[in-house]
Coordinates of C-alpha atoms in Angstrom, one line a residue:
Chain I
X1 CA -253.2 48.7 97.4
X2 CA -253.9 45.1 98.6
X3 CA -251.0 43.2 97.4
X4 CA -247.7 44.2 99.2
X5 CA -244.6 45.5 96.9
X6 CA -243.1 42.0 97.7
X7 CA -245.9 40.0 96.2
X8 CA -246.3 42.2 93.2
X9 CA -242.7 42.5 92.3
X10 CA -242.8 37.9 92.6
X11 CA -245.4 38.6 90.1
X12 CA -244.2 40.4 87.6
X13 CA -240.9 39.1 87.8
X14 CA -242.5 35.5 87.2
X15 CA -243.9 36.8 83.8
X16 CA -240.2 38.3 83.3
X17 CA -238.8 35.0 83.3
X18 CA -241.7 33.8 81.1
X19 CA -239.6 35.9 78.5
X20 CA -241.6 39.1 77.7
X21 CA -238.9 41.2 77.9
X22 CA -239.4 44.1 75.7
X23 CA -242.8 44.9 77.3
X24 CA -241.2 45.1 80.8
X25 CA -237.8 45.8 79.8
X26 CA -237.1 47.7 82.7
X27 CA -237.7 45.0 85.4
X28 CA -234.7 43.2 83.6
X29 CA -232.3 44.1 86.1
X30 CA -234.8 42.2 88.7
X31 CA -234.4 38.7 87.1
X32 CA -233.3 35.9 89.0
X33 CA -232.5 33.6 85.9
X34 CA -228.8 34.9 85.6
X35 CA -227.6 33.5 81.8
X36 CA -224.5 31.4 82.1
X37 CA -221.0 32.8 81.9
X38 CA -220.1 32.0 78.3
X39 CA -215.9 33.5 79.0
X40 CA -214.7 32.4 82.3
X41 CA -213.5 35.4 84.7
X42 CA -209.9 34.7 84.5
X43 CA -208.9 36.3 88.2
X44 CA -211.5 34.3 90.2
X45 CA -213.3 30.5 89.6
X46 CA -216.8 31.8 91.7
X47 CA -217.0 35.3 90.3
X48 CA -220.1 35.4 88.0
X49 CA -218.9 36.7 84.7
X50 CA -221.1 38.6 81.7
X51 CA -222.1 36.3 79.3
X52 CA -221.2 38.1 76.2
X53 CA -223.5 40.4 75.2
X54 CA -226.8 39.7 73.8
X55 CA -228.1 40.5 70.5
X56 CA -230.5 43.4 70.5
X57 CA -234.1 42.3 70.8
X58 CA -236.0 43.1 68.0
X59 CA -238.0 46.2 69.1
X60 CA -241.6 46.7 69.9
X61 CA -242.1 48.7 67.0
X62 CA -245.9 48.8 67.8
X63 CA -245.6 50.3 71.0
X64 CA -242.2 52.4 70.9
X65 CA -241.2 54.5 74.0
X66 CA -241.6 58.3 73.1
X67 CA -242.9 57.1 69.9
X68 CA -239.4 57.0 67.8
X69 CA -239.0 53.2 67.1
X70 CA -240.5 52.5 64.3
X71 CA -239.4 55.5 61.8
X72 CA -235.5 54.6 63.4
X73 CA -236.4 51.0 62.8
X74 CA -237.4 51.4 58.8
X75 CA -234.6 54.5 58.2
X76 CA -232.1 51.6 59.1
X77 CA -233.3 49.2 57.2
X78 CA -233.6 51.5 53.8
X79 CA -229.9 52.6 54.6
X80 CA -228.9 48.9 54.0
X81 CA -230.5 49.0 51.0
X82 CA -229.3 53.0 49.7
X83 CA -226.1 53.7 51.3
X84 CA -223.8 51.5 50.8
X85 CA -221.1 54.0 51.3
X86 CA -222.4 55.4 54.9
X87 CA -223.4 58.9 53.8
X88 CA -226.1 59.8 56.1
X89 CA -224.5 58.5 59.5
X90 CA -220.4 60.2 58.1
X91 CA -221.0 63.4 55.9
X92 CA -224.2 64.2 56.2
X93 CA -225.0 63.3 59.7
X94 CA -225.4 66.1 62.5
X95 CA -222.1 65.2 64.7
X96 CA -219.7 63.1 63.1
X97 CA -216.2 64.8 63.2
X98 CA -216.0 64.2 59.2
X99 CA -219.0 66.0 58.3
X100 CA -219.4 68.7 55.7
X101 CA -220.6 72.2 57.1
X102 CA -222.4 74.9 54.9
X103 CA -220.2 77.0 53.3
X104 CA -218.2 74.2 51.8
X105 CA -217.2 73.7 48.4
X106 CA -218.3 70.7 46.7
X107 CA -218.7 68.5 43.6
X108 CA -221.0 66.1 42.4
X109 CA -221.4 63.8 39.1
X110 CA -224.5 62.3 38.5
X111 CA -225.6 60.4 36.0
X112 CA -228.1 61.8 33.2
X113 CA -230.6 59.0 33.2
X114 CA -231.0 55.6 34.5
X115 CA -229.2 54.2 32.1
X116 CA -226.2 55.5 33.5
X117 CA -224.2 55.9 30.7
X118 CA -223.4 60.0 30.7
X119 CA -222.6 62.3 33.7
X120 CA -222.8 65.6 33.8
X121 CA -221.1 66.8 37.0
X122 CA -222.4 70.3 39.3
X123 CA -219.6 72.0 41.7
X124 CA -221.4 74.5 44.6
X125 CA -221.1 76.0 47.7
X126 CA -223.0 74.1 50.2
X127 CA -226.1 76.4 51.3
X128 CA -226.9 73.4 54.1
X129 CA -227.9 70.0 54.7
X130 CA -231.9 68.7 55.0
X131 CA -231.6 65.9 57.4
X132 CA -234.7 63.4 57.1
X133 CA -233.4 60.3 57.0
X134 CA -233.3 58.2 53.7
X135 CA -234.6 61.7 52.2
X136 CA -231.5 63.7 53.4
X137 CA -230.6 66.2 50.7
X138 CA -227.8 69.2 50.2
X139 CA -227.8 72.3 48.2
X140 CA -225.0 73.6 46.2
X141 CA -225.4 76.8 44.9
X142 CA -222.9 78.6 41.6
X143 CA -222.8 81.2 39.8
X144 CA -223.1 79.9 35.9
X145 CA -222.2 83.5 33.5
X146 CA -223.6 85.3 35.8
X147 CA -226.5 83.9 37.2
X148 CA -226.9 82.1 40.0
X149 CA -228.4 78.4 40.0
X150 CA -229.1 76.0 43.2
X151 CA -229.5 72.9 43.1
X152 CA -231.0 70.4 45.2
X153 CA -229.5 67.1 44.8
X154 CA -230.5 63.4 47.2
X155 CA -228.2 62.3 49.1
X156 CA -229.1 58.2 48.8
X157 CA -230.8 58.7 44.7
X158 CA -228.7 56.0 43.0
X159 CA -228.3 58.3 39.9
X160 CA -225.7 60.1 42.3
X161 CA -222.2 58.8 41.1
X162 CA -219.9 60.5 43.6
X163 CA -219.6 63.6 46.2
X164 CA -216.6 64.9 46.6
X165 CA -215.7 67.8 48.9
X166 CA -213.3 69.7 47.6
X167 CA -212.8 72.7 50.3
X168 CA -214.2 72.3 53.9
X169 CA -215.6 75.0 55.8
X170 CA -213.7 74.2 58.9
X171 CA -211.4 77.4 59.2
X172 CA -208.2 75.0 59.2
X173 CA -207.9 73.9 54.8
X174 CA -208.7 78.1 53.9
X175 CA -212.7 78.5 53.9
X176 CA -213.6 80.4 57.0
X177 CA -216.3 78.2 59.3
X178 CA -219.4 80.2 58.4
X179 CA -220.9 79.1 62.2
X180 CA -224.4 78.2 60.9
X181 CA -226.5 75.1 59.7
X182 CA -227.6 77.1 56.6
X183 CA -226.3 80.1 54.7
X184 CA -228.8 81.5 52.7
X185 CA -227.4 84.7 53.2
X186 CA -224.4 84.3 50.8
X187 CA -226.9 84.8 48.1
X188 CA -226.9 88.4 48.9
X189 CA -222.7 88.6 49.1
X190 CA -221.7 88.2 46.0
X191 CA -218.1 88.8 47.6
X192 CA -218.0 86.5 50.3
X193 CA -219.3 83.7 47.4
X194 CA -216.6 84.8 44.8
X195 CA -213.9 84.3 47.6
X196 CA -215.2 81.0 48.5
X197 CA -215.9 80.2 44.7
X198 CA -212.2 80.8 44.3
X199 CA -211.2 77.5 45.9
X200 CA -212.7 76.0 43.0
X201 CA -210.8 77.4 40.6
X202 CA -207.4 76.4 42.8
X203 CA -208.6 72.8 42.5
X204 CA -209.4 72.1 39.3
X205 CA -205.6 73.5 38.6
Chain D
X1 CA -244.2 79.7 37.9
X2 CA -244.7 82.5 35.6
X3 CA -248.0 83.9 35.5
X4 CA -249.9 87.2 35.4
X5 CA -247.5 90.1 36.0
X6 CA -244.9 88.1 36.7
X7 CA -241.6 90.0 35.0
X8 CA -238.8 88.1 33.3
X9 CA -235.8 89.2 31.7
X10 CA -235.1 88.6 28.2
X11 CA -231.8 87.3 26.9
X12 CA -232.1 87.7 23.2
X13 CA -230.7 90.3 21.1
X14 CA -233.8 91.0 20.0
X15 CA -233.5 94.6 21.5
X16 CA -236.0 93.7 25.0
X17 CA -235.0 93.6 28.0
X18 CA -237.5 92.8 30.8
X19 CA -240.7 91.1 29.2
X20 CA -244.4 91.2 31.4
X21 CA -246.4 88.0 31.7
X22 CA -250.0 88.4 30.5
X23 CA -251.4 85.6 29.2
X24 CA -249.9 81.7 29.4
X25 CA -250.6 79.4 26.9
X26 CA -252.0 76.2 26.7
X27 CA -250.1 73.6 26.7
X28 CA -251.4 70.3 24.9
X29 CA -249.7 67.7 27.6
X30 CA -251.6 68.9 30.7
X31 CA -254.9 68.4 31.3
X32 CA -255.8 71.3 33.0
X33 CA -253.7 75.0 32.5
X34 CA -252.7 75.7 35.9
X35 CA -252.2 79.4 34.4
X36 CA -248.5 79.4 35.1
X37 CA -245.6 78.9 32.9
X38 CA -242.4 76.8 33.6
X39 CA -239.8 76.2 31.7
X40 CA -240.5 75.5 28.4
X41 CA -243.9 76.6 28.2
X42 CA -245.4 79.9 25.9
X43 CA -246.9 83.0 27.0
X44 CA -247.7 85.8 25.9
X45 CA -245.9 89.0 27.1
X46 CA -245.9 92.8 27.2
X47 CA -242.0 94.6 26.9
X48 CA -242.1 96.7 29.9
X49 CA -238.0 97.7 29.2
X50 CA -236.0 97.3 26.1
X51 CA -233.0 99.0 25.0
X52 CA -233.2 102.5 23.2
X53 CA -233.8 102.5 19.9
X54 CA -231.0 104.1 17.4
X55 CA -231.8 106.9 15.4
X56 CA -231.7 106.2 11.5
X57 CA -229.0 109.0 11.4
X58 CA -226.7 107.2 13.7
X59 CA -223.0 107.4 12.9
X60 CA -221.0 104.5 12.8
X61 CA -221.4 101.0 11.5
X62 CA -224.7 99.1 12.2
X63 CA -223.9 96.5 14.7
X64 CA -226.2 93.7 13.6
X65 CA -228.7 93.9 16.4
X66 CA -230.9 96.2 15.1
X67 CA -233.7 97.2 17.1
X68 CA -236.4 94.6 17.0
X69 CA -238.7 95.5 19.2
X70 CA -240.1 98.4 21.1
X71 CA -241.5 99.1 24.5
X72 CA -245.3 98.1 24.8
X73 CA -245.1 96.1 22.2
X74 CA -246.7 92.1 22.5
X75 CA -245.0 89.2 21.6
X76 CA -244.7 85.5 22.3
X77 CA -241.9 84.3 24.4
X78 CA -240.7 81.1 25.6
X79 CA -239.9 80.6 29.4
X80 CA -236.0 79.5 29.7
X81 CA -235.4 79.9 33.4
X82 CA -236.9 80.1 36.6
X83 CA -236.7 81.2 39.8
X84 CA -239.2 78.6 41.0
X85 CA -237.1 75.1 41.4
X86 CA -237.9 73.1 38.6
X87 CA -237.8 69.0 39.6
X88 CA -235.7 67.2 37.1
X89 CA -236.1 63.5 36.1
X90 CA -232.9 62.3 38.3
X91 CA -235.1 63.6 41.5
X92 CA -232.9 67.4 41.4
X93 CA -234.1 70.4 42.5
X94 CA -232.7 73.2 40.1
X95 CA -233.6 77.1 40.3
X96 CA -231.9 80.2 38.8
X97 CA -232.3 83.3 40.5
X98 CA -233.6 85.5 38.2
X99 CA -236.6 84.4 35.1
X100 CA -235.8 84.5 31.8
X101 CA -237.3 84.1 28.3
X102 CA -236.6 84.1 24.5
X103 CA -238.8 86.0 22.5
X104 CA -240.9 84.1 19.5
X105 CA -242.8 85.8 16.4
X106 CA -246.5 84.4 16.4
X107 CA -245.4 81.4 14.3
X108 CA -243.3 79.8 17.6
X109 CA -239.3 80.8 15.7
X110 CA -237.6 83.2 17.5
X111 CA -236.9 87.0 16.6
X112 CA -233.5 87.6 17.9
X113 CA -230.7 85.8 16.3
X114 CA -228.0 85.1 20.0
X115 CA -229.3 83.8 23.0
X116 CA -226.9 85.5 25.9
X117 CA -226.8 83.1 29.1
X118 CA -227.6 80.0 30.0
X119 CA -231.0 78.4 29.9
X120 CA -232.4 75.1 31.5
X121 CA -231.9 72.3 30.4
X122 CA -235.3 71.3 31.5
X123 CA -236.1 72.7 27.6
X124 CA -234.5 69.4 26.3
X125 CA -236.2 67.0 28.5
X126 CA -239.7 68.3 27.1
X127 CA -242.7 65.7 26.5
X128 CA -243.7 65.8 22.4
X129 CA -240.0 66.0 22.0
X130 CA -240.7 69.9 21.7
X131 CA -236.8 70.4 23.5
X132 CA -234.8 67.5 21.2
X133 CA -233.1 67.7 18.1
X134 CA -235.5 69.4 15.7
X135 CA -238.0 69.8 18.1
X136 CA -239.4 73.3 18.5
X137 CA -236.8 75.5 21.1
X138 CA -233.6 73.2 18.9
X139 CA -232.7 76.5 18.3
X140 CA -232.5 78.2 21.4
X141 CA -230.4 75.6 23.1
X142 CA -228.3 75.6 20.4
X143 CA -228.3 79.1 20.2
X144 CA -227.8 79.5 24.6
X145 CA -224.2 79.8 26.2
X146 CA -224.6 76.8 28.5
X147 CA -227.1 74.6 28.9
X148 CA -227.4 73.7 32.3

């Protein structure tokens, strides 16, 4: 190497400054150009404060680190447009302390066309959540005289009037936490799905 | 997705009880017969179980259903239910878990007079209006428990 680390970091810190952040984001913490303190450090008039913090730059979606930018970048901007009421990222997100687990007992009216004049509403077991963004869907499963139905509804589809939970599967309101993502195996209990199926019946009373 | 061999249950009082696919029929609004049936569509089936049938002599008073048809015999069915999820027009996915049908007489009207469970309602949302009022299964989901 001819030029010495000195040199090179003058350099590229030079083309820092000239504002091409994103490409070289991680040589931020090298800038010389400190931005002006914007709230004055109350304790001390020659401490250098934080300005207050900077908008996000808009990201490189053309050359994302690890490659995740850009679907992150469009997921966010079609849950503007589709959910309004914050579905994906509270009940239907992986970790949020409020979200439904399988085994759960819920409701959900939708409208009949896209007119959206009738409902017709559908009350399951949840058999698990299929996370993919703006394509997120649930399945409720039920057994209608005697024969069992599924049913996989969209999460964001704006002929979806409401969700409602009516029984979580969190061991603490009555339904047992199952301890798995999906539970395709109540199909085969009829038993363990009557007994969960039951909470139903206590709610619409 | 009903096709060759494929076994569904029937849920008329016609006197059947599990129906064998052998033949689907065409059906006007697809180009192309994929040679499976969904709901809604026609085929042509082979009664593989049905329920005894009573002796002449039988005591007691005739129940209404009497037997109508006979193990081995062929008849036209419609297909009510599936086990394969059916996509609905509001972007659902919706499957039973067994396959059902109705059976029909060669003229398309069915031969049993109840329908016992619930069928699709995939049968009213038929193209040609074939599902609506008056169309050609008006019957059956008047007939059916619960449409659903």
């Amino acid at each position: 190497m001819a030029s010495t680390p000195s040199t090179a970091m003058t350099a590229l810190r030079s083309v820092v400054k000239a504002g091409e952040t994103s490409k070289m984001g991680f040589l931020r913490t090298f800038s010389r150009s400190a931005p002006a303190p914007q709230t004055p450090y109350p304790f001390s008039s020659t401490a250098l404060s934080k300005s207050s913090p900077t908008p996000n730059p808009t990201p490189n979606l053309l050359s994302p680190r690890k490659g995740a930018g850009l679907i992150n970048h469009i997921n966010e901007q079609l849950r503007e447009t589709y959910d309004a009421k914050s579905l994906t990222t509270t009940l239907f997100s992986r970790r949020h302390k409020n979200r439904i687990l399988a085994g759960s007992v819920m409701t959900v009216t939708s409208y009949t066309s896209s007119a959206r004049t009738t409902t017709s509403t559908f009350s399951g077991v949840l058999m698990g959540v299929r996370r993919r963004g703006i394509d997120t869907a649930f399945r409720l499963r039920n057994v209608i005289a005697k024969v069992g139905m599924e049913v996989d509804f969209k999460v964001l589809s704006p002929l979806i009037k409401e969700i409602k939970v009516i029984k979580r599967a969190d061991g603490k309101s009555g339904l047992k936490n199952l301890g798995r993502a999906k539970v395709g195996y109540l199909r085969e209990r009829p038993g363990a799905m009557s007994q969960i199926a039951s909470a139903l019946k206590t709610a619409a009373k | 997705m009903i096709g060759l061999k494929g076994r569904l249950n029937v849920i008329d009082n016609s006197g059947a009880l599990i129906a064998e696919c052998i033949n689907v029929l065409k059906v006007k609004t697809k180009k192309k017969s994929t040679g499976f049936a969904t709901v809604g569509d026609e085929i042509v089936c082979v009664i593989n179980k049905a329920r005894p049938a009573l002796r002449a002599e039988s005591i007691g008073p005739t129940t209404g259903n009497i037997q109508k048809v006979r193990r081995g015999d062929i008849r036209r069915a419609v297909v009510v239910r599936t086990r394969k999820s059916e996509l609905r027009p509001d972007g659902r996915y919706v499957n039973f878990d067994d396959s059902a049908c109705v059976l029909l007489n060669p003229k398309g009207e069915m031969i049993g007079t109840r329908v016992n469970g619930i069928v699709s309602s995939a049968l009213r949302d038929l193209p040609g209006g074939a599902g609506g009022p008056g169309g050609r299964w008006s019957k059956v989901l008047a007939l059916a428990t619960k449409v659903v």
